Short mmCIF file of N, CA and C in Angstrom, two decimals:
data_model
loop_
_atom_site.label_atom_id
_atom_site.label_comp_id
_atom_site.label_asym_id
_atom_site.label_seq_id
_atom_site.Cartn_x
_atom_site.Cartn_y
_atom_site.Cartn_z
N MET A 75 -55.88 -253.15 68.13
CA MET A 75 -56.39 -252.12 66.68
C MET A 75 -57.38 -251.23 67.46
N ILE A 76 -57.29 -249.84 67.68
CA ILE A 76 -58.49 -249.24 67.78
C ILE A 76 -59.17 -248.57 66.82
N THR A 77 -60.30 -248.35 66.39
CA THR A 77 -60.83 -248.23 65.66
C THR A 77 -61.69 -246.82 65.86
N GLU A 78 -61.73 -245.45 65.03
CA GLU A 78 -62.59 -244.44 65.41
C GLU A 78 -63.83 -244.54 65.00
N LYS A 79 -64.60 -244.07 66.28
CA LYS A 79 -65.81 -244.06 66.17
C LYS A 79 -66.49 -242.83 64.64
N ARG A 80 -67.51 -243.56 64.14
CA ARG A 80 -67.88 -242.71 62.56
C ARG A 80 -69.12 -242.69 62.99
N SER A 81 -69.58 -241.41 61.88
CA SER A 81 -71.01 -241.47 62.12
C SER A 81 -71.64 -240.61 60.90
N LEU A 82 -72.78 -240.47 60.25
CA LEU A 82 -73.16 -240.06 59.22
C LEU A 82 -72.37 -238.83 58.82
N GLY A 83 -72.27 -238.54 57.73
CA GLY A 83 -71.68 -236.85 57.53
C GLY A 83 -72.61 -236.09 57.70
N PHE A 84 -72.30 -234.69 58.01
CA PHE A 84 -73.26 -233.73 57.66
C PHE A 84 -72.48 -232.62 57.08
N PRO A 85 -73.11 -232.21 56.00
CA PRO A 85 -74.53 -232.51 55.90
C PRO A 85 -74.79 -233.80 54.93
N PHE A 86 -75.27 -234.75 54.85
CA PHE A 86 -75.88 -235.74 54.52
C PHE A 86 -75.14 -236.13 53.22
N ALA A 87 -74.83 -237.04 52.63
CA ALA A 87 -74.03 -237.33 51.20
C ALA A 87 -73.59 -238.72 50.90
N ILE A 88 -73.67 -238.62 49.55
CA ILE A 88 -73.53 -239.71 48.91
C ILE A 88 -71.89 -239.51 48.47
N ASP A 89 -71.16 -240.66 48.58
CA ASP A 89 -69.80 -240.59 48.35
C ASP A 89 -69.65 -240.51 46.44
N VAL A 90 -68.55 -240.84 45.95
CA VAL A 90 -68.38 -241.26 44.78
C VAL A 90 -68.46 -242.62 44.47
N ALA A 91 -68.46 -243.33 45.46
CA ALA A 91 -68.88 -244.83 45.22
C ALA A 91 -70.06 -245.23 45.52
N GLY A 92 -71.19 -244.33 45.88
CA GLY A 92 -72.18 -244.71 45.99
C GLY A 92 -72.90 -244.96 47.71
N HIS A 93 -71.79 -244.87 48.15
CA HIS A 93 -72.06 -245.24 49.72
C HIS A 93 -72.57 -243.91 50.24
N VAL A 94 -73.16 -244.27 51.46
CA VAL A 94 -73.33 -242.92 52.30
C VAL A 94 -72.30 -242.30 53.00
N SER A 95 -71.74 -241.07 52.92
CA SER A 95 -70.74 -240.79 52.95
C SER A 95 -70.64 -240.80 55.19
N ALA A 96 -69.57 -240.99 55.60
CA ALA A 96 -69.49 -241.45 57.06
C ALA A 96 -68.12 -240.53 57.23
N ILE A 97 -68.15 -239.89 58.46
CA ILE A 97 -67.18 -238.96 58.97
C ILE A 97 -66.75 -239.14 60.34
N GLY A 98 -65.84 -239.23 60.72
CA GLY A 98 -65.42 -239.26 62.52
C GLY A 98 -64.23 -238.10 62.76
N GLY A 99 -63.73 -238.38 64.04
CA GLY A 99 -62.86 -237.36 64.75
C GLY A 99 -63.46 -235.95 64.90
N ASP A 100 -62.81 -235.16 65.00
CA ASP A 100 -63.17 -233.67 64.91
C ASP A 100 -64.19 -233.13 63.82
N GLU A 101 -64.18 -233.72 62.39
CA GLU A 101 -65.28 -233.36 61.67
C GLU A 101 -66.67 -233.85 62.28
N ALA A 102 -66.65 -234.88 62.42
CA ALA A 102 -67.81 -235.30 62.96
C ALA A 102 -68.82 -234.74 63.94
N ILE A 103 -67.64 -234.23 65.23
CA ILE A 103 -68.08 -233.46 66.36
C ILE A 103 -68.68 -232.00 65.95
N ARG A 104 -68.00 -231.81 64.81
CA ARG A 104 -68.37 -230.31 64.39
C ARG A 104 -69.51 -230.69 64.08
N GLY A 105 -69.75 -231.22 63.27
CA GLY A 105 -71.37 -231.50 62.28
C GLY A 105 -72.36 -231.91 63.59
N LYS A 106 -71.81 -232.30 64.57
CA LYS A 106 -72.86 -232.73 65.54
C LYS A 106 -73.35 -231.40 66.50
N ILE A 107 -72.32 -230.19 66.92
CA ILE A 107 -72.29 -228.90 67.32
C ILE A 107 -73.29 -228.28 66.47
N ILE A 108 -72.95 -228.26 65.46
CA ILE A 108 -73.80 -227.60 64.10
C ILE A 108 -75.17 -227.91 64.47
N GLN A 109 -75.51 -229.30 64.11
CA GLN A 109 -76.58 -230.03 64.50
C GLN A 109 -77.37 -229.59 65.78
N VAL A 110 -76.92 -229.26 66.57
CA VAL A 110 -77.35 -228.80 67.94
C VAL A 110 -77.68 -227.38 67.74
N LEU A 111 -77.02 -226.68 67.32
CA LEU A 111 -77.09 -224.87 67.41
C LEU A 111 -78.01 -224.62 66.15
N PHE A 112 -78.57 -225.28 65.13
CA PHE A 112 -79.31 -224.87 64.39
C PHE A 112 -80.58 -225.85 64.03
N THR A 113 -80.46 -226.48 65.03
CA THR A 113 -82.19 -227.37 64.85
C THR A 113 -83.13 -226.62 65.96
N ALA A 114 -83.99 -226.14 65.84
CA ALA A 114 -85.27 -225.34 66.59
C ALA A 114 -85.57 -227.01 67.16
N PRO A 115 -85.88 -226.60 68.58
CA PRO A 115 -86.87 -227.58 69.19
C PRO A 115 -88.18 -227.78 68.74
N GLY A 116 -88.63 -228.95 68.53
CA GLY A 116 -89.92 -229.21 67.90
C GLY A 116 -89.48 -229.43 66.39
N GLU A 117 -88.40 -229.05 65.69
CA GLU A 117 -88.06 -229.44 64.60
C GLU A 117 -87.92 -230.93 64.38
N ARG A 118 -87.47 -232.13 65.14
CA ARG A 118 -87.49 -233.44 64.67
C ARG A 118 -88.71 -234.10 65.83
N VAL A 119 -89.17 -234.98 64.81
CA VAL A 119 -90.30 -235.37 65.33
C VAL A 119 -89.91 -236.29 66.72
N ASN A 120 -89.27 -237.32 66.00
CA ASN A 120 -89.05 -238.05 67.32
C ASN A 120 -87.93 -237.61 68.85
N LEU A 121 -87.76 -236.43 68.29
CA LEU A 121 -86.82 -235.72 69.11
C LEU A 121 -87.32 -234.47 69.68
N PRO A 122 -88.47 -234.03 70.13
CA PRO A 122 -89.04 -232.67 69.81
C PRO A 122 -88.26 -231.88 70.73
N THR A 123 -87.48 -232.32 71.42
CA THR A 123 -86.68 -231.01 72.58
C THR A 123 -84.95 -231.19 71.96
N PHE A 124 -84.62 -231.54 71.00
CA PHE A 124 -83.28 -231.64 70.59
C PHE A 124 -83.43 -230.02 69.80
N GLY A 125 -81.93 -229.69 70.04
CA GLY A 125 -81.48 -228.42 69.39
C GLY A 125 -81.46 -227.37 70.83
N CYS A 126 -81.31 -225.93 70.30
CA CYS A 126 -81.22 -225.01 71.50
C CYS A 126 -82.01 -223.76 70.55
N GLY A 127 -82.75 -223.53 69.74
CA GLY A 127 -83.57 -222.79 69.42
C GLY A 127 -82.50 -221.37 69.08
N LEU A 128 -81.33 -221.33 68.73
CA LEU A 128 -80.66 -220.21 68.29
C LEU A 128 -81.01 -219.32 67.22
N PHE A 129 -81.49 -219.54 66.73
CA PHE A 129 -82.20 -218.65 65.45
C PHE A 129 -83.57 -218.05 65.97
N LYS A 130 -84.04 -218.35 66.82
CA LYS A 130 -84.84 -217.32 67.80
C LYS A 130 -84.29 -216.48 68.49
N LEU A 131 -83.09 -216.45 68.91
CA LEU A 131 -82.35 -215.39 69.53
C LEU A 131 -82.04 -214.47 68.58
N VAL A 132 -81.45 -214.80 67.25
CA VAL A 132 -80.98 -213.80 66.41
C VAL A 132 -81.63 -213.08 66.18
N PHE A 133 -82.91 -212.70 66.00
CA PHE A 133 -84.02 -211.58 65.77
C PHE A 133 -83.83 -210.88 67.06
N GLU A 134 -83.58 -211.13 68.36
CA GLU A 134 -83.30 -210.22 69.42
C GLU A 134 -83.02 -209.06 69.11
N PRO A 135 -82.65 -208.06 69.86
CA PRO A 135 -81.61 -206.58 69.68
C PRO A 135 -80.22 -207.70 70.35
N ASN A 136 -79.44 -207.04 69.41
CA ASN A 136 -78.10 -207.73 69.63
C ASN A 136 -77.04 -206.61 70.72
N ASN A 137 -77.20 -207.11 72.14
CA ASN A 137 -76.73 -206.55 73.27
C ASN A 137 -75.91 -207.42 74.44
N ALA A 138 -75.78 -206.96 75.64
CA ALA A 138 -75.49 -207.86 76.48
C ALA A 138 -76.27 -208.95 77.02
N ILE A 139 -77.39 -208.76 77.18
CA ILE A 139 -78.40 -209.76 77.47
C ILE A 139 -78.34 -210.69 76.53
N LEU A 140 -78.47 -210.46 75.40
CA LEU A 140 -78.72 -211.40 74.22
C LEU A 140 -77.56 -212.28 74.28
N ALA A 141 -76.01 -211.52 74.44
CA ALA A 141 -74.96 -212.49 74.50
C ALA A 141 -74.78 -213.71 75.64
N ALA A 142 -75.52 -213.17 76.75
CA ALA A 142 -75.68 -214.00 77.94
C ALA A 142 -76.59 -214.95 77.68
N ALA A 143 -77.82 -214.76 76.99
CA ALA A 143 -78.77 -215.46 76.89
C ALA A 143 -78.21 -216.46 75.91
N MET A 144 -77.13 -216.44 75.04
CA MET A 144 -76.85 -217.18 73.70
C MET A 144 -75.96 -218.25 74.64
N GLU A 145 -75.05 -217.48 75.20
CA GLU A 145 -73.83 -218.33 76.16
C GLU A 145 -74.64 -219.52 76.78
N PHE A 146 -75.72 -218.86 77.71
CA PHE A 146 -76.52 -220.44 78.50
C PHE A 146 -77.09 -221.03 77.61
N THR A 147 -77.70 -220.78 76.64
CA THR A 147 -78.50 -221.69 75.44
C THR A 147 -77.84 -222.68 75.09
N VAL A 148 -76.79 -221.99 74.43
CA VAL A 148 -75.61 -222.96 73.68
C VAL A 148 -75.08 -223.64 74.36
N GLY A 149 -74.54 -223.54 75.72
CA GLY A 149 -73.63 -224.43 76.91
C GLY A 149 -74.95 -225.55 77.30
N GLU A 150 -76.13 -225.02 77.47
CA GLU A 150 -76.60 -226.08 78.27
C GLU A 150 -76.96 -227.58 76.99
N ALA A 151 -77.78 -226.74 75.83
CA ALA A 151 -77.85 -227.79 74.53
C ALA A 151 -76.78 -228.52 74.03
N LEU A 152 -75.48 -228.13 74.18
CA LEU A 152 -74.48 -228.90 73.93
C LEU A 152 -74.22 -230.14 75.33
N THR A 153 -73.97 -229.45 76.19
CA THR A 153 -73.98 -230.46 77.44
C THR A 153 -74.91 -231.55 77.17
N ARG A 154 -76.45 -231.19 76.99
CA ARG A 154 -77.41 -232.03 77.28
C ARG A 154 -77.52 -233.23 76.27
N TRP A 155 -77.00 -232.76 74.67
CA TRP A 155 -77.47 -233.39 73.72
C TRP A 155 -75.91 -234.06 73.06
N LEU A 156 -74.73 -233.58 73.51
CA LEU A 156 -73.38 -234.26 73.18
C LEU A 156 -72.81 -234.34 74.41
N ALA A 157 -73.11 -235.28 75.29
CA ALA A 157 -72.39 -235.49 76.92
C ALA A 157 -71.61 -236.51 76.37
N ASP A 158 -71.90 -237.42 75.71
CA ASP A 158 -71.37 -238.77 75.39
C ASP A 158 -70.12 -238.54 74.55
N ASP A 159 -69.66 -236.89 73.86
CA ASP A 159 -68.78 -236.75 72.93
C ASP A 159 -67.90 -236.11 73.65
N ILE A 160 -68.15 -234.80 74.20
CA ILE A 160 -67.70 -233.56 74.71
C ILE A 160 -67.97 -233.16 75.97
N LEU A 161 -66.96 -232.51 76.75
CA LEU A 161 -67.24 -232.01 77.65
C LEU A 161 -66.96 -230.40 77.26
N VAL A 162 -68.18 -229.43 77.56
CA VAL A 162 -68.14 -227.88 76.76
C VAL A 162 -67.45 -227.32 78.25
N ASP A 163 -66.13 -226.78 77.51
CA ASP A 163 -65.35 -225.97 78.53
C ASP A 163 -65.80 -224.39 78.84
N ALA A 164 -66.15 -223.79 77.48
CA ALA A 164 -66.46 -222.40 77.57
C ALA A 164 -67.41 -222.11 76.48
N VAL A 165 -68.14 -221.22 76.48
CA VAL A 165 -69.12 -220.75 75.48
C VAL A 165 -69.14 -219.16 75.69
N ASN A 166 -68.55 -218.43 74.49
CA ASN A 166 -68.19 -217.07 74.66
C ASN A 166 -69.15 -216.49 72.96
N VAL A 167 -70.01 -215.63 73.59
CA VAL A 167 -70.88 -215.30 72.45
C VAL A 167 -70.19 -213.65 72.41
N LYS A 168 -69.54 -213.17 71.07
CA LYS A 168 -69.31 -211.58 71.26
C LYS A 168 -70.61 -210.86 70.21
N SER A 169 -70.86 -210.02 70.72
CA SER A 169 -71.64 -209.10 69.68
C SER A 169 -71.21 -207.82 69.17
N GLU A 170 -71.31 -207.26 68.13
CA GLU A 170 -70.55 -206.16 67.15
C GLU A 170 -71.59 -205.90 66.32
N GLU A 171 -72.11 -204.94 66.74
CA GLU A 171 -73.08 -204.09 65.50
C GLU A 171 -74.07 -205.26 64.77
N GLU A 172 -73.93 -205.43 63.71
CA GLU A 172 -74.91 -206.48 63.28
C GLU A 172 -74.36 -208.05 63.31
N LYS A 173 -73.42 -208.04 63.77
CA LYS A 173 -72.45 -209.44 64.03
C LYS A 173 -72.29 -210.02 65.07
N ILE A 174 -72.44 -211.33 65.35
CA ILE A 174 -72.44 -212.34 66.30
C ILE A 174 -71.42 -213.43 66.17
N THR A 175 -70.57 -213.88 67.00
CA THR A 175 -69.73 -214.62 66.83
C THR A 175 -69.99 -215.60 68.03
N ILE A 176 -70.09 -217.18 68.04
CA ILE A 176 -69.95 -217.79 68.89
C ILE A 176 -68.77 -218.96 68.97
N GLU A 177 -67.85 -218.50 70.09
CA GLU A 177 -67.08 -219.38 70.22
C GLU A 177 -66.83 -220.35 71.43
N ILE A 178 -67.04 -221.99 70.77
CA ILE A 178 -67.21 -222.94 71.66
C ILE A 178 -65.80 -223.84 71.98
N ALA A 179 -65.48 -223.57 73.47
CA ALA A 179 -64.12 -224.53 73.40
C ALA A 179 -64.92 -225.81 74.38
N TYR A 180 -63.86 -226.94 73.74
CA TYR A 180 -64.71 -228.22 74.49
C TYR A 180 -63.33 -229.28 74.62
N THR A 181 -63.70 -230.15 75.18
CA THR A 181 -62.76 -231.13 75.37
C THR A 181 -63.29 -232.73 74.75
N LYS A 182 -62.55 -233.31 73.84
CA LYS A 182 -63.05 -234.29 73.41
C LYS A 182 -62.77 -235.71 74.42
N LYS A 183 -63.70 -236.29 74.47
CA LYS A 183 -63.90 -237.31 75.56
C LYS A 183 -63.20 -238.51 75.16
N ALA A 184 -63.05 -238.70 73.75
CA ALA A 184 -62.34 -239.91 73.30
C ALA A 184 -60.68 -239.66 73.59
N ASP A 185 -60.44 -238.59 73.56
CA ASP A 185 -58.94 -238.60 73.76
C ASP A 185 -58.48 -236.96 74.74
N LEU A 186 -59.22 -236.56 75.09
CA LEU A 186 -58.92 -235.41 76.32
C LEU A 186 -58.66 -234.34 75.45
N SER A 187 -58.21 -234.13 74.02
CA SER A 187 -57.81 -233.17 73.52
C SER A 187 -58.79 -231.90 73.43
N LYS A 188 -58.26 -231.04 73.51
CA LYS A 188 -59.09 -229.23 73.70
C LYS A 188 -59.32 -228.92 72.26
N LYS A 189 -60.48 -228.20 71.95
CA LYS A 189 -60.86 -228.10 70.51
C LYS A 189 -61.89 -226.88 70.66
N MET A 190 -61.85 -225.95 69.76
CA MET A 190 -62.56 -224.77 69.26
C MET A 190 -63.76 -224.84 68.06
N VAL A 191 -64.95 -224.57 68.37
CA VAL A 191 -65.61 -224.13 66.99
C VAL A 191 -65.75 -222.83 67.07
N ARG A 192 -65.72 -222.13 66.19
CA ARG A 192 -66.33 -220.74 66.24
C ARG A 192 -67.37 -220.44 64.78
N ILE A 193 -68.31 -219.85 65.15
CA ILE A 193 -69.52 -219.67 64.27
C ILE A 193 -69.53 -218.06 64.46
N HIS A 194 -70.12 -217.83 63.02
CA HIS A 194 -70.14 -216.10 62.79
C HIS A 194 -71.65 -216.11 62.39
N PHE A 195 -72.45 -215.10 62.92
CA PHE A 195 -73.62 -214.60 62.17
C PHE A 195 -73.86 -213.26 61.56
N LYS A 196 -74.31 -212.96 60.93
CA LYS A 196 -74.23 -211.47 59.85
C LYS A 196 -75.66 -211.04 59.87
#
């Protein structure tokens, strides 16, 4: 019998039985991706280099240069911090006026299934 790897739920929560919420599979990986993207380097005391500084880039002028910088920054951070769970296939950033969309295509190492996460900033 193969059991699925489970981790703390994100965001952290207590379930109805009073236990710490645990998740697995696609939901767990999506939570880990969001944690890497939305954590600024220096924010975690024990892992000062964790994260990608995405929020710093959001305040830059919205143009092709910003999109390329975001693609590189996100791809590098996910490859570094989630290498045990996923292979990053592609990071695409689309910038339209005041809106930025980040699409992350990845392959889960556990079962080699292809997945995508899409995040919008306004």
